[in-house]
């Protein structure tokens, strides 16, 4: 054995350093079985590993005769810091190197439960899904080796959701393997994560519930069979059996005989002996009462001295219960335990019944003993009585497998269906997110300003647009100098600063626990960039809200509402019409419209507030993409305001929330972009390949719905409706761009008649427009309508709308 290898093997760091300093490059770093000095150093300590790496960093990727590199050794030892040390520096590719069995370092770390090594190997951009020669991920290896800490770490980290349901070469997922191992703890962690699929098939067509039922039959005579608890959990979690006949579901033996339970084990014999002893003791205790008997000339002679005490009466009940249960358990095992003429399943039933009775008898004996001591010692030593009374409940609960299974069952169900008590398993990120979103949605409307509340309950997007039209037209009619500023946020969701969000939540009264939940959900996010459709390396996010996340819109509104509060509470920025009213700020998600008085002081103050808001929250404004539309503003003042804001000037109509916004009555030209969408659809349809009824379906379901959103908010010009009707009529009858009266087989009014009355059932656009506006008026008059309707009733005389649309 080379000197350096031997010195490191014995842990002599000073000798190793002397050898390196003395012999330099001529020193041998080799060892037995193809190992080198770094292999053995990784098993010993971080200091020895650092010494070898400083001299020979190239040894990090050198394999031994079994294909193991030093990183495999470090992962198996789990010495703190060694794994991270081997991963540092350039040229370290060992994380993806496999030994001769296909085991990568992460598999080795998971097999021994070395959590420090597991975390180091999975940190950063490392890919967590390599497989060994058997197709196993590191989660399979951890489950197979019963490393609960690794499984708990994976189930509690959303980064590894993609490996929870991966299969090995035999088709088994981690849940299949947990059922095979009959490991209740690992099984509970997996089922408690809602991202784990419960009904996947393995290579032989078994679901986890099939496998648990099969193992239950094979291990039927085990007195503590955890698979029964697993079956109960799976059944209540929505798991299913496979689509097989029940008599063939669990397979047959090689002789085509159905699998039968195993023979009784010696554990039943132990229960038989113990229950016999309990029966003997309790029988003797029934006639040897604590406290002796009354004697002499007492008329109650022969009765127990302590018979009138309640504790004695309970003692007697517990003693009798223990005697009866132990006798029944003894009879069940003695009569049916060893008889070959009894069906094995019947023996199994009696064996389980005997075990159940034995546990009742054992706990009854403990209770009887504690009560007997308490009754006798109460007048002599109260402390002894208290100690016995405290110890007895612990002994009764200790070893109660049924109670433990019930507690585990409740815990897993809480996790599976989205709750998270403090003593619970790690819930899945999806269930945690759904629960948090429901809670936040239920009261978040109380946290935003009044303008947000107008459109929060029964959210109507076009209600915001209608309000914008009303206030713009009002400013125009009164000829007040007004600037209509439409803001464009730069990647709104992606730039929110998390610290700012936490500060806002605390200011809004969120408890620290809620803030910690939100911070945990945000900090666990990871992102990958798609390159030619393939995701690149994953990296950890440091700011921003995830788009598509159901929680993100509510968090964004909490941040965006700060801008509205800042503007409305500022004494310099005023309403264009009334100086006593706050400046109107219309916000729907990141669509923001501000109407400000056209004076340099107000505009400068608004610009300062927008910059301060961007600096505090991360929501920066793209002023070069934002627009300003002036109304009744002098050119000199307008140029001064535009130079302050840095926005470009535009004219009405403007598009806001998908509807044209104008200070005047909307004309047909304002809806031309909407009509042009019909041409895009028509150009892509192969109308000549469709019959008349096929074209009628497309004309009604697609072309007829192009203007539905606008119809719900505005009374469209007749020319706009006629233009779309003409395109629908042409498409239905000819499928081309033009159609004359000769091509029309029926009058269009007849086509729009319901099918029951002889028409084709296409909607009449003019009638549809009127109906949708009537629905809007219904919302205004309905007492249980939205906050927007309640606001409208306070500011508009609805009586003037009677009889009008």
CSV table of C-alpha atoms in Angstrom, one decimal, residues 506-779:
chain,number,residue,atom,x,y,z
A,506,UNK,CA,-47.3,42.8,6.7
A,507,UNK,CA,-48.6,46.3,6.3
A,508,UNK,CA,-52.0,44.9,5.3
A,509,UNK,CA,-52.1,42.8,8.5
A,510,UNK,CA,-51.0,39.4,7.2
A,511,UNK,CA,-49.6,37.3,10.1
A,512,UNK,CA,-46.0,36.1,10.0
A,513,UNK,CA,-47.1,32.6,9.2
A,514,UNK,CA,-48.9,33.7,6.0
A,515,UNK,CA,-45.9,35.7,5.0
A,516,UNK,CA,-43.7,32.7,5.6
A,517,UNK,CA,-46.0,30.5,3.4
A,518,UNK,CA,-45.9,33.0,0.5
A,519,UNK,CA,-42.2,33.4,0.8
A,520,UNK,CA,-41.7,29.6,0.8
A,521,UNK,CA,-43.9,29.2,-2.4
A,522,UNK,CA,-42.0,32.0,-4.2
A,523,UNK,CA,-38.5,31.0,-3.2
A,524,UNK,CA,-39.1,27.4,-4.3
A,525,UNK,CA,-39.7,28.4,-7.9
A,526,UNK,CA,-37.2,27.4,-10.6
A,527,UNK,CA,-37.2,28.4,-14.3
A,528,UNK,CA,-35.7,27.0,-17.5
A,529,UNK,CA,-35.4,28.7,-20.8
A,530,UNK,CA,-36.6,26.8,-23.9
A,531,UNK,CA,-34.0,26.5,-26.6
A,532,UNK,CA,-35.4,25.1,-29.8
A,533,UNK,CA,-38.3,23.6,-27.8
A,534,UNK,CA,-35.9,21.9,-25.3
A,535,UNK,CA,-35.7,23.3,-21.7
A,536,UNK,CA,-32.2,24.4,-20.7
A,537,UNK,CA,-30.6,24.2,-17.3
A,538,UNK,CA,-32.9,25.1,-14.4
A,539,UNK,CA,-32.0,28.1,-12.3
A,540,UNK,CA,-33.5,29.6,-9.1
A,541,UNK,CA,-35.7,32.7,-9.3
A,542,UNK,CA,-34.9,35.7,-7.2
A,543,UNK,CA,-37.9,37.9,-8.0
A,544,UNK,CA,-41.2,37.9,-9.9
A,545,UNK,CA,-44.5,36.0,-9.8
A,546,UNK,CA,-45.1,32.9,-11.8
A,547,UNK,CA,-47.6,33.4,-14.6
A,548,UNK,CA,-50.3,30.8,-14.7
A,549,UNK,CA,-50.0,30.3,-11.0
A,550,UNK,CA,-53.5,30.8,-9.4
A,551,UNK,CA,-52.0,32.7,-6.5
A,552,UNK,CA,-50.1,35.2,-8.6
A,553,UNK,CA,-52.9,37.5,-9.7
A,554,UNK,CA,-54.0,38.1,-6.1
A,555,UNK,CA,-50.4,38.9,-5.0
A,556,UNK,CA,-49.9,41.2,-8.0
A,557,UNK,CA,-53.1,43.1,-7.1
A,558,UNK,CA,-51.8,43.7,-3.6
A,559,UNK,CA,-48.7,45.2,-5.1
A,560,UNK,CA,-50.5,47.1,-7.9
A,561,UNK,CA,-52.9,48.6,-5.4
A,562,UNK,CA,-50.1,50.5,-3.8
A,563,UNK,CA,-49.8,52.6,-6.9
A,564,UNK,CA,-53.5,53.6,-6.7
A,565,UNK,CA,-53.1,54.4,-3.0
A,566,UNK,CA,-50.1,56.6,-3.6
A,567,UNK,CA,-51.8,58.6,-6.4
A,568,UNK,CA,-55.1,59.0,-4.8
A,569,UNK,CA,-53.7,60.1,-1.4
A,570,UNK,CA,-51.2,62.6,-2.9
A,571,UNK,CA,-52.4,66.2,-2.3
A,572,UNK,CA,-50.9,67.5,-5.5
A,573,UNK,CA,-52.5,65.2,-8.0
A,574,UNK,CA,-56.2,65.9,-8.4
A,575,UNK,CA,-59.3,64.8,-10.3
A,576,UNK,CA,-59.6,66.6,-13.6
A,577,UNK,CA,-63.2,67.7,-12.9
A,578,UNK,CA,-63.3,68.1,-9.2
A,579,UNK,CA,-60.3,69.1,-7.0
A,580,UNK,CA,-62.1,67.5,-4.0
A,581,UNK,CA,-61.9,64.1,-5.5
A,582,UNK,CA,-58.9,61.8,-5.9
A,583,UNK,CA,-57.3,61.3,-9.2
A,584,UNK,CA,-59.1,58.4,-11.1
A,585,UNK,CA,-56.8,55.4,-11.5
A,586,UNK,CA,-58.4,52.5,-13.4
A,587,UNK,CA,-56.6,49.2,-13.0
A,588,UNK,CA,-57.5,45.7,-14.2
A,589,UNK,CA,-54.5,43.4,-13.6
A,590,UNK,CA,-51.6,45.3,-15.3
A,591,UNK,CA,-53.9,47.4,-17.5
A,592,UNK,CA,-53.7,50.8,-15.9
A,593,UNK,CA,-55.4,54.0,-17.1
A,594,UNK,CA,-54.8,57.4,-15.3
A,595,UNK,CA,-56.8,60.6,-15.9
A,596,UNK,CA,-54.8,63.5,-14.5
A,597,UNK,CA,-55.3,67.3,-14.7
A,598,UNK,CA,-53.2,68.8,-17.5
A,599,UNK,CA,-50.8,71.0,-15.5
A,600,UNK,CA,-47.1,70.7,-15.2
A,601,UNK,CA,-47.1,70.4,-11.4
A,602,UNK,CA,-49.5,67.4,-11.3
A,603,UNK,CA,-47.7,65.7,-14.2
A,604,UNK,CA,-44.3,66.1,-12.5
A,605,UNK,CA,-45.6,64.8,-9.2
A,606,UNK,CA,-47.2,61.8,-11.0
A,607,UNK,CA,-43.9,61.0,-12.7
A,608,UNK,CA,-42.1,61.1,-9.4
A,609,UNK,CA,-44.6,58.8,-7.8
A,610,UNK,CA,-44.3,56.3,-10.7
A,611,UNK,CA,-40.6,56.3,-10.4
A,612,UNK,CA,-40.8,55.8,-6.6
A,613,UNK,CA,-43.3,53.0,-7.1
A,614,UNK,CA,-41.0,51.3,-9.6
A,615,UNK,CA,-38.0,51.5,-7.3
A,616,UNK,CA,-39.9,50.1,-4.3
A,617,UNK,CA,-41.8,47.3,-6.0
A,618,UNK,CA,-39.9,46.5,-9.2
A,619,UNK,CA,-42.9,47.3,-11.4
A,620,UNK,CA,-41.1,49.6,-13.9
A,621,UNK,CA,-43.1,51.6,-16.5
A,622,UNK,CA,-42.2,51.5,-20.2
A,623,UNK,CA,-42.7,55.2,-20.8
A,624,UNK,CA,-41.6,54.9,-24.4
A,625,UNK,CA,-44.5,52.4,-24.9
A,626,UNK,CA,-47.0,54.2,-22.7
A,627,UNK,CA,-49.3,56.7,-24.4
A,628,UNK,CA,-50.8,60.1,-23.6
A,629,UNK,CA,-54.1,61.4,-25.2
A,630,UNK,CA,-54.8,65.1,-24.5
A,631,UNK,CA,-58.2,66.7,-24.2
A,632,UNK,CA,-58.6,70.5,-24.4
A,633,UNK,CA,-54.9,71.0,-23.6
A,634,UNK,CA,-52.9,73.9,-25.0
A,635,UNK,CA,-50.0,72.9,-27.2
A,636,UNK,CA,-47.3,74.6,-25.0
A,637,UNK,CA,-48.6,72.9,-21.8
A,638,UNK,CA,-49.0,69.6,-23.7
A,639,UNK,CA,-45.4,69.6,-24.9
A,640,UNK,CA,-44.1,70.4,-21.4
A,641,UNK,CA,-46.1,67.4,-20.0
A,642,UNK,CA,-45.0,65.0,-22.7
A,643,UNK,CA,-41.4,66.0,-22.1
A,644,UNK,CA,-41.8,65.3,-18.4
A,645,UNK,CA,-43.4,61.9,-18.9
A,646,UNK,CA,-41.4,60.8,-21.9
A,647,UNK,CA,-44.5,59.2,-23.5
A,648,UNK,CA,-45.7,59.4,-27.1
A,649,UNK,CA,-48.8,61.4,-27.9
A,650,UNK,CA,-51.8,59.6,-29.6
A,651,UNK,CA,-55.4,60.3,-30.4
A,652,UNK,CA,-58.7,58.8,-29.8
A,653,UNK,CA,-60.0,56.1,-30.2
A,654,UNK,CA,-57.6,54.1,-28.1
A,655,UNK,CA,-57.9,50.4,-27.3
A,656,UNK,CA,-58.5,49.6,-23.6
A,657,UNK,CA,-59.3,46.2,-22.4
A,658,UNK,CA,-60.2,45.1,-25.9
A,659,UNK,CA,-62.7,47.9,-26.5
A,660,UNK,CA,-62.3,51.2,-28.3
A,661,UNK,CA,-62.1,54.1,-25.9
A,662,UNK,CA,-63.1,57.6,-27.2
A,663,UNK,CA,-64.3,60.9,-26.0
A,664,UNK,CA,-67.0,61.0,-28.7
A,665,UNK,CA,-69.7,58.6,-29.9
A,666,UNK,CA,-68.0,55.6,-31.5
A,667,UNK,CA,-68.2,55.4,-35.2
A,668,UNK,CA,-68.2,52.3,-37.5
A,669,UNK,CA,-64.5,52.8,-38.3
A,670,UNK,CA,-63.6,52.2,-34.6
A,671,UNK,CA,-64.8,48.6,-35.0
A,672,UNK,CA,-63.0,47.9,-38.3
A,673,UNK,CA,-60.2,45.9,-36.5
A,674,UNK,CA,-62.8,43.6,-35.0
A,675,UNK,CA,-64.5,43.0,-38.4
A,676,UNK,CA,-61.1,42.3,-40.0
A,677,UNK,CA,-60.7,39.3,-37.7
A,678,UNK,CA,-63.4,37.6,-39.7
A,679,UNK,CA,-61.3,37.8,-42.8
A,680,UNK,CA,-58.4,36.0,-41.0
A,681,UNK,CA,-60.7,33.2,-40.1
A,682,UNK,CA,-62.3,32.9,-43.5
A,683,UNK,CA,-58.9,32.8,-45.3
A,684,UNK,CA,-57.9,29.8,-43.3
A,685,UNK,CA,-61.1,27.8,-43.7
A,686,UNK,CA,-61.5,25.4,-46.7
A,687,UNK,CA,-65.0,26.5,-47.4
A,688,UNK,CA,-65.3,24.7,-50.6
A,689,UNK,CA,-64.8,21.4,-48.8
A,690,UNK,CA,-67.8,22.0,-46.4
A,691,UNK,CA,-71.4,21.6,-47.2
A,692,UNK,CA,-74.0,24.3,-46.4
A,693,UNK,CA,-74.8,23.1,-42.9
A,694,UNK,CA,-71.1,22.8,-42.0
A,695,UNK,CA,-70.6,26.4,-43.0
A,696,UNK,CA,-73.7,27.4,-41.1
A,697,UNK,CA,-72.2,25.9,-37.9
A,698,UNK,CA,-68.9,27.8,-38.3
A,699,UNK,CA,-70.8,31.0,-39.2
A,700,UNK,CA,-72.8,30.8,-36.0
A,701,UNK,CA,-70.3,29.5,-33.5
A,702,UNK,CA,-67.2,31.4,-34.6
A,703,UNK,CA,-68.2,34.4,-36.7
A,704,UNK,CA,-71.3,35.1,-34.7
A,705,UNK,CA,-69.2,35.3,-31.5
A,706,UNK,CA,-66.5,37.7,-32.7
A,707,UNK,CA,-68.4,40.7,-31.3
A,708,UNK,CA,-70.0,39.2,-28.2
A,709,UNK,CA,-67.6,40.9,-25.8
A,710,UNK,CA,-68.2,44.3,-27.4
A,711,UNK,CA,-71.9,43.7,-27.6
A,712,UNK,CA,-72.0,43.2,-23.8
A,713,UNK,CA,-70.7,46.7,-23.2
A,714,UNK,CA,-71.7,48.9,-26.3
A,715,UNK,CA,-74.5,49.3,-28.7
A,716,UNK,CA,-72.7,48.7,-31.9
A,717,UNK,CA,-73.4,50.8,-35.0
A,718,UNK,CA,-75.8,49.3,-37.5
A,719,UNK,CA,-73.1,49.4,-40.2
A,720,UNK,CA,-70.8,47.2,-38.1
A,721,UNK,CA,-73.4,44.6,-37.5
A,722,UNK,CA,-74.4,44.7,-41.2
A,723,UNK,CA,-70.8,44.2,-42.3
A,724,UNK,CA,-70.4,41.1,-40.1
A,725,UNK,CA,-73.9,39.8,-41.1
A,726,UNK,CA,-72.9,40.2,-44.8
A,727,UNK,CA,-69.7,38.1,-44.3
A,728,UNK,CA,-71.7,35.4,-42.5
A,729,UNK,CA,-74.3,35.3,-45.2
A,730,UNK,CA,-71.7,35.1,-48.0
A,731,UNK,CA,-69.9,32.3,-46.2
A,732,UNK,CA,-73.0,30.3,-45.6
A,733,UNK,CA,-74.4,30.4,-49.1
A,734,UNK,CA,-71.2,30.4,-51.3
A,735,UNK,CA,-68.2,29.9,-49.1
A,736,UNK,CA,-66.4,32.7,-51.2
A,737,UNK,CA,-65.9,36.4,-50.8
A,738,UNK,CA,-68.9,37.5,-52.8
A,739,UNK,CA,-72.5,36.4,-53.1
A,740,UNK,CA,-75.4,37.8,-55.0
A,741,UNK,CA,-79.1,37.5,-54.3
A,742,UNK,CA,-79.3,34.6,-56.7
A,743,UNK,CA,-77.1,32.5,-54.4
A,744,UNK,CA,-79.3,33.0,-51.4
A,745,UNK,CA,-81.8,30.1,-51.1
A,746,UNK,CA,-83.8,31.8,-48.3
A,747,UNK,CA,-84.1,35.3,-46.9
A,748,UNK,CA,-81.5,35.9,-44.1
A,749,UNK,CA,-84.3,36.6,-41.6
A,750,UNK,CA,-85.7,33.1,-42.3
A,751,UNK,CA,-82.2,31.6,-41.7
A,752,UNK,CA,-82.0,33.2,-38.3
A,753,UNK,CA,-85.3,31.7,-37.2
A,754,UNK,CA,-84.9,28.8,-34.7
A,755,UNK,CA,-84.7,25.3,-36.1
A,756,UNK,CA,-88.0,24.3,-34.4
A,757,UNK,CA,-89.7,26.9,-36.6
A,758,UNK,CA,-88.1,26.0,-39.9
A,759,UNK,CA,-84.9,28.1,-39.8
A,760,UNK,CA,-81.2,27.2,-39.4
A,761,UNK,CA,-81.0,28.7,-35.9
A,762,UNK,CA,-78.3,31.3,-36.6
A,763,UNK,CA,-78.3,34.2,-34.1
A,764,UNK,CA,-79.4,37.6,-35.3
A,765,UNK,CA,-76.6,39.9,-34.3
A,766,UNK,CA,-78.8,43.0,-33.7
A,767,UNK,CA,-81.1,41.1,-31.4
A,768,UNK,CA,-78.1,39.5,-29.6
A,769,UNK,CA,-76.6,43.0,-29.0
A,770,UNK,CA,-79.9,44.2,-27.5
A,771,UNK,CA,-80.2,41.1,-25.3
A,772,UNK,CA,-76.7,41.5,-23.9
A,773,UNK,CA,-77.2,45.1,-23.1
A,774,UNK,CA,-80.5,44.2,-21.3
A,775,UNK,CA,-78.4,41.7,-19.3
A,776,UNK,CA,-76.1,44.6,-18.3
A,777,UNK,CA,-79.1,46.7,-17.3
A,778,UNK,CA,-80.4,43.7,-15.3
A,779,UNK,CA,-77.2,43.7,-13.4
